[in-house]
Amino acid sequence: MSHSLQALDRAHHLHPFTDFKALGEEGSRIIERAEGVYIFDAEGNRILDGMAGLWCVNLGYGREELVTAAAEQMRQLPYYNNFFKTTHPPAVKLAEKLCALAPAHLNHVFFTGSGSEANDTVLRMVRRYWALKGRPEKQWVIGRENGYHGSTVAGMSLGGMAPMHDQGGPCVPGITHVRQPWWFGEGRDQDPEAFGRKCATAIEERILELGEEKVAAFIAEPVQGAGGAIMPPESYWPAVKAVLAKYDILLVVDEVICGFGRLGEWFGSVHYDLAPDLVPIAKGLSSGYLPIGGVLVGDRVADTLVEEGGEFFHGFTYSGHPVCAAVALKNLELMEAEGVVERVRDELGPYLARRWATLSDHPLVGEARSLGLMGALELIDPASGERFDKALAAGNLCRDISFRRGLVMRSVGDTMIIAPPLVITREQIDELVTLAREALDETARRLAPRVADEPQPEERPE
Ligand code: PMP
């Protein structure tokens, strides 16, 4: 069964972010079902999903309440749109719920089908806002190198992933990128707080280069997710806020990953006290059970769009899709009723931080960091204390070993990252850390210079 599916997959399916040829040769792993924090593949292996799918299954797998919410809404009204002065109860109730959960100045939401569409919407709204304010020359958006804001043309242009720009260019004009606050990768020789301030200064320098009258917005994730679970030094965000306020520039905080409890608050902006103007969301909004995203819009922008805007020529067939909205609403209600976010903040985040930090004594680990239920390990060559030779692809090796041993841990270069479902228990966190250590051990053995002719220890078979 799994072999024939693999053959069909190879024959017909082009996977996202994948070297099609290499995957075809290797064959894909088929995930058949899931329960709680575990996924099960076609061979019957149970794997702890340390990435909550793609950072989205916040409530964990197998929640019947979400299945029921979807089925009931499908029977009631499987589809209708929100164009042309119509709406439906799930979209309205979800909008109300989101605005109640968000900081007080965020009182409107524009729905999309994904995080990428949310960021396309951001770009259009930001430029529209300044045009309505009589300042159409305010066009530039400043993003960050190694930031991720999606894979549509606007999403990848706002993001700072060089390989995506190389393949997808030319990017949308009027977007520029400044350095990221990745202390381990780019500032290890400096005091972390001084480095954080320097990264904020880079924004000010770019504003002055472009001309402050031409800069519309700055966009960033509270903690870079896809870039490698990068928590900025504590000095960074306060300094960034001060720069943006000085030049009257909108702040867009991409909460697609950090929203809905990941950092121990409903929004990462709350953790860092950011008061953003626009907030793209997706993923954990529905715990990934159905695709839905959106942009929370602060009063400053919403008042202008509503009072002075006229028709906004933008929207998607599935903006606020009733079934997706019903599931998202139920997901938020369950998270609230079960105190999921508070538990991450008060109990699970601090517990993971303690347990994850124990990995820093491993010879392969240069830094172990975490915030809420997001963590990263920076791999280093124990012989030199520096990064491994890129050609060794140590991160990918560690990821593959980890998966085979029963833990989904992702690699971004030689940074290993985790973001498990928010319903993980302490015992399961222990299991996650044990499996991560075993994966590191096996990676170290595989990377160690091999003694000629000495038989290699048999690793656990596939
Ligand atoms: N923004 C951020 C911060 C993300 O992490 C992602 C997806 N990983 C996106 C936007 C794009 O979301 P989607 O894949 O739903 O289009």
CSV table of C-alpha atoms and ligand atoms in Angstrom, one decimal:
chain,number,residue,atom,x,y,z
A,1,MET,CA,0.0,0.0,0.0
A,2,SER,CA,2.6,2.5,1.1
A,3,HIS,CA,4.9,1.6,-1.9
A,4,SER,CA,2.1,2.1,-4.4
A,5,LEU,CA,1.2,5.4,-2.9
A,6,GLN,CA,4.8,6.5,-3.0
A,7,ALA,CA,5.0,5.6,-6.6
A,8,LEU,CA,1.9,7.6,-7.4
A,9,ASP,CA,3.2,10.5,-5.3
A,10,ARG,CA,6.5,10.4,-7.3
A,11,ALA,CA,4.5,10.3,-10.6
A,12,HIS,CA,2.1,13.1,-10.0
A,13,HIS,CA,2.7,15.2,-6.9
A,14,LEU,CA,4.9,18.3,-6.8
A,15,HIS,CA,5.5,19.0,-3.1
A,16,PRO,CA,6.0,22.4,-1.5
A,17,PHE,CA,9.6,23.5,-0.7
A,18,THR,CA,11.0,20.3,-2.1
A,19,ASP,CA,13.7,19.1,-4.5
A,20,PHE,CA,11.2,17.1,-6.7
A,21,LYS,CA,13.9,14.9,-8.2
A,22,ALA,CA,15.6,14.1,-4.9
A,23,LEU,CA,12.3,13.3,-3.2
A,24,GLY,CA,11.3,11.1,-6.1
A,25,GLU,CA,14.4,9.0,-5.7
A,26,GLU,CA,14.0,8.7,-2.0
A,27,GLY,CA,10.3,8.3,-1.7
A,28,SER,CA,8.1,10.3,0.6
A,29,ARG,CA,7.0,9.3,4.1
A,30,ILE,CA,3.3,8.8,4.2
A,31,ILE,CA,1.5,10.1,7.3
A,32,GLU,CA,-1.8,8.3,7.8
A,33,ARG,CA,-3.3,9.5,11.0
A,34,ALA,CA,-2.7,11.4,14.2
A,35,GLU,CA,-3.8,11.6,17.8
A,36,GLY,CA,-2.9,14.2,20.5
A,37,VAL,CA,0.8,15.1,19.9
A,38,TYR,CA,1.6,12.1,17.8
A,39,ILE,CA,1.5,11.3,14.1
A,40,PHE,CA,1.5,7.8,12.7
A,41,ASP,CA,3.1,6.8,9.3
A,42,ALA,CA,2.1,4.1,6.9
A,43,GLU,CA,4.6,1.7,8.4
A,44,GLY,CA,2.9,2.1,11.8
A,45,ASN,CA,5.6,4.2,13.4
A,46,ARG,CA,4.5,6.6,16.1
A,47,ILE,CA,6.3,10.0,15.8
A,48,LEU,CA,6.1,12.9,18.3
A,49,ASP,CA,5.2,15.9,16.3
A,50,GLY,CA,7.6,18.4,17.6
A,51,MET,CA,6.5,20.9,15.0
A,52,ALA,CA,2.7,20.8,15.5
A,53,GLY,CA,2.4,20.1,11.7
A,54,LEU,CA,3.8,23.3,10.3
A,55,TRP,CA,3.6,25.3,13.6
A,56,CYS,CA,-0.2,25.2,13.5
A,57,VAL,CA,-1.8,22.2,15.3
A,58,ASN,CA,-1.9,24.2,18.6
A,59,LEU,CA,-4.8,22.1,20.1
A,60,GLY,CA,-3.3,18.8,19.0
A,61,TYR,CA,-4.8,16.2,16.7
A,62,GLY,CA,-8.1,14.4,17.1
A,63,ARG,CA,-10.3,17.0,18.6
A,64,GLU,CA,-13.9,15.8,17.9
A,65,GLU,CA,-15.3,19.2,18.8
A,66,LEU,CA,-13.6,20.7,15.8
A,67,VAL,CA,-14.9,17.8,13.6
A,68,THR,CA,-18.4,18.4,14.8
A,69,ALA,CA,-18.2,22.2,14.3
A,70,ALA,CA,-17.1,21.6,10.7
A,71,ALA,CA,-19.8,19.0,10.0
A,72,GLU,CA,-22.6,21.1,11.5
A,73,GLN,CA,-21.5,24.2,9.5
A,74,MET,CA,-21.2,22.2,6.3
A,75,ARG,CA,-24.8,21.1,6.7
A,76,GLN,CA,-26.0,24.5,7.6
A,77,LEU,CA,-24.2,26.6,5.1
A,78,PRO,CA,-21.1,25.1,3.4
A,79,TYR,CA,-20.2,28.2,1.5
A,80,TYR,CA,-21.2,31.7,1.1
A,81,ASN,CA,-19.0,34.8,0.5
A,82,ASN,CA,-18.6,38.1,2.3
A,83,PHE,CA,-18.6,40.2,-0.8
A,84,PHE,CA,-21.4,42.5,-2.0
A,85,LYS,CA,-22.8,43.5,1.4
A,86,THR,CA,-23.4,39.9,2.6
A,87,THR,CA,-22.0,37.9,5.5
A,88,HIS,CA,-22.8,34.8,7.6
A,89,PRO,CA,-22.8,34.1,11.3
A,90,PRO,CA,-19.5,32.2,11.6
A,91,ALA,CA,-17.5,35.1,10.0
A,92,VAL,CA,-19.2,37.7,12.2
A,93,LYS,CA,-18.8,35.7,15.4
A,94,LEU,CA,-15.1,34.9,14.6
A,95,ALA,CA,-14.4,38.5,13.9
A,96,GLU,CA,-15.9,39.5,17.2
A,97,LYS,CA,-14.0,36.8,19.1
A,98,LEU,CA,-10.7,37.7,17.6
A,99,CYS,CA,-11.1,41.4,18.4
A,100,ALA,CA,-12.0,40.5,22.0
A,101,LEU,CA,-8.9,38.4,22.4
A,102,ALA,CA,-6.6,40.9,20.7
A,103,PRO,CA,-5.1,44.0,22.4
A,104,ALA,CA,-7.7,46.8,22.8
A,105,HIS,CA,-6.7,48.9,19.8
A,106,LEU,CA,-7.3,46.0,17.3
A,107,ASN,CA,-11.0,46.0,16.5
A,108,HIS,CA,-11.3,44.9,12.9
A,109,VAL,CA,-10.3,41.9,10.9
A,110,PHE,CA,-10.0,41.2,7.2
A,111,PHE,CA,-10.2,37.4,6.5
A,112,THR,CA,-8.0,35.5,4.0
A,113,GLY,CA,-7.3,31.8,3.3
A,114,SER,CA,-3.7,31.7,4.5
A,115,GLY,CA,-0.8,33.6,6.0
A,116,SER,CA,0.6,34.4,2.6
A,117,GLU,CA,-2.7,36.0,1.5
A,118,ALA,CA,-2.7,37.9,4.8
A,119,ASN,CA,0.6,39.4,4.0
A,120,ASP,CA,-0.5,40.3,0.5
A,121,THR,CA,-3.4,42.0,2.1
A,122,VAL,CA,-1.1,43.9,4.5
A,123,LEU,CA,0.9,45.3,1.6
A,124,ARG,CA,-2.2,46.5,-0.1
A,125,MET,CA,-3.6,48.0,3.1
A,126,VAL,CA,-0.5,49.8,4.1
A,127,ARG,CA,-0.1,51.5,0.8
A,128,ARG,CA,-3.8,52.3,0.6
A,129,TYR,CA,-3.7,53.8,4.1
A,130,TRP,CA,-0.9,56.2,3.2
A,131,ALA,CA,-2.6,57.1,-0.1
A,132,LEU,CA,-5.8,58.0,1.8
A,133,LYS,CA,-3.7,60.1,4.2
A,134,GLY,CA,-2.6,62.1,1.3
A,135,ARG,CA,0.9,60.7,1.4
A,136,PRO,CA,1.1,58.3,-1.6
A,137,GLU,CA,4.8,58.6,-1.7
A,138,LYS,CA,5.0,56.6,1.5
A,139,GLN,CA,5.5,53.3,-0.3
A,140,TRP,CA,8.5,51.5,1.0
A,141,VAL,CA,8.1,48.6,3.3
A,142,ILE,CA,11.1,47.5,5.4
A,143,GLY,CA,11.3,43.8,6.1
A,144,ARG,CA,14.2,41.7,7.5
A,145,GLU,CA,16.8,39.3,6.0
A,146,ASN,CA,15.8,35.8,6.8
A,147,GLY,CA,12.2,36.9,7.8
A,148,TYR,CA,9.4,34.7,6.4
A,149,HIS,CA,6.0,36.1,5.4
A,150,GLY,CA,4.8,33.6,2.9
A,151,SER,CA,5.2,32.2,-0.6
A,152,THR,CA,3.0,34.3,-2.8
A,153,VAL,CA,4.8,36.9,-4.8
A,154,ALA,CA,4.1,39.6,-2.2
A,155,GLY,CA,4.7,37.3,0.7
A,156,MET,CA,8.1,36.2,-0.5
A,157,SER,CA,9.0,39.8,-1.4
A,158,LEU,CA,8.2,41.0,2.1
A,159,GLY,CA,10.1,38.0,3.5
A,160,GLY,CA,13.9,38.1,3.4
A,161,MET,CA,14.7,34.6,2.2
A,162,ALA,CA,17.4,35.0,-0.4
A,163,PRO,CA,16.9,31.6,-2.1
A,164,MET,CA,13.2,32.5,-2.7
A,165,HIS,CA,14.1,35.9,-4.1
A,166,ASP,CA,16.6,34.3,-6.4
A,167,GLN,CA,14.0,31.9,-7.8
A,168,GLY,CA,11.0,34.1,-7.6
A,169,GLY,CA,12.2,37.5,-8.7
A,170,PRO,CA,11.8,40.2,-9.7
A,171,CYS,CA,10.3,40.9,-6.3
A,172,VAL,CA,7.5,43.4,-5.7
A,173,PRO,CA,9.1,46.9,-6.0
A,174,GLY,CA,9.4,49.1,-2.9
A,175,ILE,CA,10.4,46.5,-0.4
A,176,THR,CA,13.8,46.4,1.2
A,177,HIS,CA,15.4,44.3,4.0
A,178,VAL,CA,17.6,45.0,7.0
A,179,ARG,CA,19.6,42.8,9.2
A,180,GLN,CA,18.0,40.3,11.5
A,181,PRO,CA,18.5,40.2,15.3
A,182,TRP,CA,20.1,36.7,15.3
A,183,TRP,CA,22.7,36.9,18.0
A,184,PHE,CA,24.1,33.4,17.7
A,185,GLY,CA,24.4,33.7,13.9
A,186,GLU,CA,25.6,37.2,13.4
A,187,GLY,CA,26.6,38.8,16.7
A,188,ARG,CA,28.2,36.2,18.9
A,189,ASP,CA,31.3,38.3,19.4
A,190,GLN,CA,29.2,41.1,20.9
A,191,ASP,CA,27.2,41.8,24.0
A,192,PRO,CA,23.7,40.5,23.1
A,193,GLU,CA,21.9,43.7,24.2
A,194,ALA,CA,24.3,46.0,22.3
A,195,PHE,CA,23.8,43.7,19.3
A,196,GLY,CA,20.0,44.0,19.6
A,197,ARG,CA,20.2,47.8,19.6
A,198,LYS,CA,22.6,47.8,16.6
A,199,CYS,CA,20.0,45.8,14.7
A,200,ALA,CA,17.3,48.4,15.5
A,201,THR,CA,19.7,51.1,14.5
A,202,ALA,CA,20.0,49.4,11.1
A,203,ILE,CA,16.3,50.1,10.6
A,204,GLU,CA,16.8,53.8,11.4
A,205,GLU,CA,19.7,54.0,9.0
A,206,ARG,CA,17.6,52.5,6.2
A,207,ILE,CA,14.8,54.9,6.9
A,208,LEU,CA,17.2,57.8,6.5
A,209,GLU,CA,18.7,56.3,3.3
A,210,LEU,CA,15.2,56.0,1.7
A,211,GLY,CA,13.9,59.2,3.1
A,212,GLU,CA,11.5,59.0,6.0
A,213,GLU,CA,8.7,60.6,4.0
A,214,LYS,CA,8.9,57.5,1.7
A,215,VAL,CA,8.7,54.7,4.3
A,216,ALA,CA,5.3,53.2,4.9
A,217,ALA,CA,5.8,50.3,7.3
A,218,PHE,CA,8.2,47.9,9.0
A,219,ILE,CA,7.2,44.2,9.0
A,220,ALA,CA,8.6,41.5,11.3
A,221,GLU,CA,7.7,38.4,13.2
A,222,PRO,CA,7.9,38.8,17.0
A,223,VAL,CA,10.2,35.8,17.0
A,224,GLN,CA,11.4,34.6,13.6
A,225,GLY,CA,9.9,31.2,13.0
A,226,ALA,CA,11.0,29.7,9.7
A,227,GLY,CA,14.3,31.6,9.9
A,228,GLY,CA,15.3,29.5,12.9
A,229,ALA,CA,13.2,30.2,16.0
A,230,ILE,CA,15.2,33.4,16.6
A,231,MET,CA,14.3,35.2,19.8
A,232,PRO,CA,15.7,38.7,19.6
A,233,PRO,CA,17.8,40.2,22.4
A,234,GLU,CA,15.6,42.0,25.0
A,235,SER,CA,16.9,45.3,23.8
A,236,TYR,CA,15.7,44.9,20.3
A,237,TRP,CA,11.9,45.5,20.3
A,238,PRO,CA,11.9,48.5,22.5
A,239,ALA,CA,14.5,50.2,20.3
A,240,VAL,CA,12.6,49.3,17.1
A,241,LYS,CA,9.4,50.7,18.5
A,242,ALA,CA,11.1,54.0,19.4
A,243,VAL,CA,12.6,54.3,15.8
A,244,LEU,CA,9.2,53.7,14.2
A,245,ALA,CA,7.5,56.2,16.4
A,246,LYS,CA,10.1,58.8,15.7
A,247,TYR,CA,9.4,58.6,11.9
A,248,ASP,CA,5.7,57.8,11.9
A,249,ILE,CA,6.0,54.4,10.3
A,250,LEU,CA,3.4,51.6,10.6
A,251,LEU,CA,4.3,48.5,12.5
A,252,VAL,CA,3.2,45.2,11.0
A,253,VAL,CA,3.7,42.2,13.3
A,254,ASP,CA,3.4,38.9,11.6
A,255,GLU,CA,1.7,36.6,14.2
A,256,VAL,CA,1.1,33.7,11.8
A,257,ILE,CA,3.4,31.5,14.0
A,258,CYS,CA,3.6,33.5,17.3
A,259,GLY,CA,-0.2,34.1,17.6
A,260,PHE,CA,-2.6,31.9,19.5
A,261,GLY,CA,-0.4,30.8,22.4
A,262,ARG,CA,2.9,29.8,20.9
A,263,LEU,CA,4.9,32.3,23.1
A,264,GLY,CA,2.6,32.0,26.1
A,265,GLU,CA,0.2,34.9,25.2
A,266,TRP,CA,-2.6,35.1,22.7
A,267,PHE,CA,-0.3,37.2,20.6
A,268,GLY,CA,3.5,37.5,20.5
A,269,SER,CA,3.0,41.3,20.4
A,270,VAL,CA,1.6,41.1,23.9
A,271,HIS,CA,4.7,39.3,25.1
A,272,TYR,CA,6.9,42.0,23.6
A,273,ASP,CA,4.4,44.8,24.3
A,274,LEU,CA,4.4,45.9,20.6
A,275,ALA,CA,1.0,47.5,19.9
A,276,PRO,CA,1.1,46.8,16.2
A,277,ASP,CA,-1.0,48.6,13.5
A,278,LEU,CA,-1.5,45.4,11.4
A,279,VAL,CA,-1.3,41.8,12.5
A,280,PRO,CA,-1.4,39.0,9.9
A,281,ILE,CA,-2.6,35.7,11.4
A,282,ALA,CA,-3.3,32.1,10.2
A,283,LYS,CA,-2.1,28.7,11.3
A,284,GLY,CA,-3.0,28.3,15.0
A,285,LEU,CA,-6.2,30.3,14.4
A,286,SER,CA,-7.9,27.0,13.4
A,287,SER,CA,-5.2,24.7,14.8
A,288,GLY,CA,-4.6,24.0,11.2
A,289,TYR,CA,-7.8,21.9,10.9
A,290,LEU,CA,-9.0,24.0,8.0
A,291,PRO,CA,-7.2,26.8,6.1
A,292,ILE,CA,-8.0,30.3,7.3
A,293,GLY,CA,-6.0,33.5,7.9
A,294,GLY,CA,-6.6,37.2,8.2
A,295,VAL,CA,-5.3,40.6,9.2
A,296,LEU,CA,-6.2,42.2,12.4
A,297,VAL,CA,-6.4,46.0,11.8
A,298,GLY,CA,-5.6,48.6,14.4
A,299,ASP,CA,-7.9,51.6,14.9
A,300,ARG,CA,-5.6,54.0,13.3
A,301,VAL,CA,-5.6,52.2,10.0
A,302,ALA,CA,-9.2,50.9,10.2
A,303,ASP,CA,-10.7,54.3,10.9
A,304,THR,CA,-9.1,55.7,7.8
A,305,LEU,CA,-10.0,52.7,5.6
A,306,VAL,CA,-13.6,52.8,6.9
A,307,GLU,CA,-14.2,56.5,7.0
A,308,GLU,CA,-12.2,57.8,4.0
A,309,GLY,CA,-11.6,54.7,1.9
A,310,GLY,CA,-14.5,54.0,-0.4
A,311,GLU,CA,-14.4,50.6,-1.9
A,312,PHE,CA,-11.3,48.5,-1.2
A,313,PHE,CA,-10.7,46.4,-4.3
A,314,HIS,CA,-9.4,43.4,-2.6
A,315,GLY,CA,-10.6,40.0,-1.3
A,316,PHE,CA,-10.7,36.3,-1.8
A,317,THR,CA,-13.4,33.8,-2.7
A,318,TYR,CA,-12.6,32.1,0.6
A,319,SER,CA,-12.3,35.2,2.8
A,320,GLY,CA,-14.0,34.2,6.0
A,321,HIS,CA,-15.2,30.8,4.6
A,322,PRO,CA,-18.1,29.7,6.9
A,323,VAL,CA,-16.8,26.2,7.6
A,324,CYS,CA,-13.2,27.4,8.3
A,325,ALA,CA,-14.6,30.3,10.4
A,326,ALA,CA,-16.8,27.9,12.4
A,327,VAL,CA,-13.9,25.6,13.2
A,328,ALA,CA,-11.6,28.6,14.0
A,329,LEU,CA,-14.2,29.9,16.4
A,330,LYS,CA,-14.6,26.6,18.1
A,331,ASN,CA,-10.8,26.2,18.3
A,332,LEU,CA,-10.5,29.6,20.1
A,333,GLU,CA,-13.4,28.8,22.4
A,334,LEU,CA,-11.7,25.5,23.4
A,335,MET,CA,-8.3,27.1,23.9
A,336,GLU,CA,-10.0,29.7,26.2
A,337,ALA,CA,-12.1,27.2,28.1
A,338,GLU,CA,-9.1,24.9,28.7
A,339,GLY,CA,-6.7,27.7,29.6
A,340,VAL,CA,-4.3,26.5,27.0
A,341,VAL,CA,-2.5,29.8,26.6
A,342,GLU,CA,-2.1,30.5,30.3
A,343,ARG,CA,-0.7,27.0,30.8
A,344,VAL,CA,2.0,27.6,28.1
A,345,ARG,CA,2.9,30.9,29.9
A,346,ASP,CA,2.9,29.7,33.5
A,347,GLU,CA,3.7,26.0,33.3
A,348,LEU,CA,4.7,24.4,30.0
A,349,GLY,CA,6.9,27.2,28.6
A,350,PRO,CA,9.0,27.4,31.8
A,351,TYR,CA,9.2,23.6,32.0
A,352,LEU,CA,10.3,23.3,28.4
A,353,ALA,CA,12.9,26.1,29.0
A,354,ARG,CA,14.4,24.1,31.9
A,355,ARG,CA,14.4,20.8,30.1
A,356,TRP,CA,15.6,22.2,26.7
A,357,ALA,CA,18.5,24.0,28.4
A,358,THR,CA,19.9,20.7,29.6
A,359,LEU,CA,20.8,20.0,25.9
A,360,SER,CA,23.3,22.8,26.0
A,361,ASP,CA,25.8,20.4,27.5
A,362,HIS,CA,25.8,18.3,24.4
A,363,PRO,CA,29.0,18.6,22.4
A,364,LEU,CA,27.1,19.4,19.2
A,365,VAL,CA,25.1,22.2,20.8
A,366,GLY,CA,26.4,25.8,20.7
A,367,GLU,CA,23.2,27.3,22.0
A,368,ALA,CA,19.9,26.0,23.3
A,369,ARG,CA,17.1,28.6,23.5
A,370,SER,CA,13.4,28.6,23.9
A,371,LEU,CA,10.4,30.9,24.6
A,372,GLY,CA,6.9,29.6,25.3
A,373,LEU,CA,6.7,26.4,23.3
A,374,MET,CA,9.2,27.3,20.6
A,375,GLY,CA,12.8,26.1,20.8
A,376,ALA,CA,16.1,26.0,18.9
A,377,LEU,CA,19.4,24.3,19.0
A,378,GLU,CA,22.4,25.7,17.2
A,379,LEU,CA,24.7,22.9,16.0
A,380,ILE,CA,28.4,23.3,16.1
A,381,ASP,CA,31.4,21.1,15.3
A,382,PRO,CA,32.8,20.1,18.7
A,383,ALA,CA,36.3,20.0,17.3
A,384,SER,CA,36.4,23.7,16.4
A,385,GLY,CA,33.5,25.2,18.3
A,386,GLU,CA,32.4,26.7,15.0
A,387,ARG,CA,29.8,25.7,12.5
A,388,PHE,CA,30.2,22.5,10.5
A,389,ASP,CA,31.3,22.6,6.9
A,390,LYS,CA,28.1,23.4,5.0
A,391,ALA,CA,28.7,20.4,2.7
A,392,LEU,CA,28.1,18.0,5.6
A,393,ALA,CA,24.5,19.3,5.9
A,394,ALA,CA,24.6,18.5,9.6
A,395,GLY,CA,21.1,20.0,10.3
A,396,ASN,CA,19.4,17.9,7.6
A,397,LEU,CA,21.2,14.8,8.9
A,398,CYS,CA,20.1,15.5,12.4
A,399,ARG,CA,16.5,16.1,11.2
A,400,ASP,CA,16.4,12.8,9.3
A,401,ILE,CA,17.8,10.9,12.2
A,402,SER,CA,15.4,12.5,14.6
A,403,PHE,CA,12.4,11.7,12.4
A,404,ARG,CA,13.5,8.1,12.1
A,405,ARG,CA,13.9,7.8,15.8
A,406,GLY,CA,10.4,9.2,16.5
A,407,LEU,CA,10.6,13.0,16.8
A,408,VAL,CA,9.7,15.6,14.2
A,409,MET,CA,12.4,18.2,14.7
A,410,ARG,CA,13.0,20.6,11.8
A,411,SER,CA,16.3,22.0,10.5
A,412,VAL,CA,17.0,25.4,9.2
A,413,GLY,CA,20.6,25.2,8.0
A,414,ASP,CA,22.3,23.9,11.2
A,415,THR,CA,19.6,25.3,13.5
A,416,MET,CA,17.3,22.6,14.9
A,417,ILE,CA,13.9,23.8,15.8
A,418,ILE,CA,10.8,22.6,17.6
A,419,ALA,CA,7.3,24.0,18.2
A,420,PRO,CA,5.1,21.2,19.6
A,421,PRO,CA,1.3,21.3,20.0
A,422,LEU,CA,0.4,23.5,23.0
A,423,VAL,CA,-1.4,20.6,24.6
A,424,ILE,CA,1.8,18.6,25.1
A,425,THR,CA,2.2,17.3,28.7
A,426,ARG,CA,5.3,17.5,30.9
A,427,GLU,CA,5.9,13.8,30.3
A,428,GLN,CA,5.8,14.3,26.6
A,429,ILE,CA,8.2,17.3,26.9
A,430,ASP,CA,10.5,14.9,28.7
A,431,GLU,CA,10.1,12.4,25.8
A,432,LEU,CA,10.8,15.1,23.3
A,433,VAL,CA,14.0,16.2,25.0
A,434,THR,CA,15.2,12.6,25.3
A,435,LEU,CA,14.5,11.9,21.7
A,436,ALA,CA,16.3,15.2,20.7
A,437,ARG,CA,19.3,14.1,22.7
A,438,GLU,CA,19.4,10.7,21.1
A,439,ALA,CA,19.2,12.3,17.7
A,440,LEU,CA,22.1,14.6,18.6
A,441,ASP,CA,24.1,11.6,19.8
A,442,GLU,CA,23.6,9.7,16.6
A,443,THR,CA,24.3,12.8,14.5
A,444,ALA,CA,27.6,13.2,16.4
A,445,ARG,CA,28.5,9.6,15.8
A,446,ARG,CA,27.8,9.9,12.1
A,447,LEU,CA,29.8,13.1,11.8
A,448,ALA,CA,32.8,11.9,13.7
A,449,PRO,CA,35.7,11.0,11.6
A,450,ARG,CA,35.4,7.3,10.9
A,451,VAL,CA,38.2,4.9,11.8
A,452,ALA,CA,39.1,2.9,8.8
A,453,ASP,CA,37.7,-0.6,8.7
A,454,GLU,CA,36.1,-0.3,12.1
A,455,PRO,CA,32.5,-1.6,11.9
A,456,GLN,CA,30.1,1.1,12.6
A,457,PRO,CA,27.6,0.5,15.4
A,458,GLU,CA,24.2,-0.5,14.1
A,459,GLU,CA,21.8,2.4,14.4
A,460,ARG,CA,18.2,1.7,15.1
A,461,PRO,CA,16.8,0.4,11.8
A,462,GLU,CA,14.3,2.4,9.7
B,1,PMP,N1,4.0,34.4,7.9
B,1,PMP,C1,4.7,33.6,8.8
B,1,PMP,C2,5.5,34.2,9.9
B,1,PMP,C3,4.8,32.2,8.5
B,1,PMP,O1,5.6,31.4,9.3
B,1,PMP,C4,4.1,31.7,7.4
B,1,PMP,C5,4.1,30.2,7.1
B,1,PMP,N2,5.1,29.4,7.7
B,1,PMP,C6,3.4,32.6,6.6
B,1,PMP,C7,3.4,33.9,6.9
B,1,PMP,C8,2.7,32.1,5.4
B,1,PMP,O2,1.6,31.3,5.7
B,1,PMP,P1,0.9,30.3,4.7
B,1,PMP,O3,1.9,29.2,4.5
B,1,PMP,O4,-0.4,29.9,5.4
B,1,PMP,O5,0.6,31.1,3.4
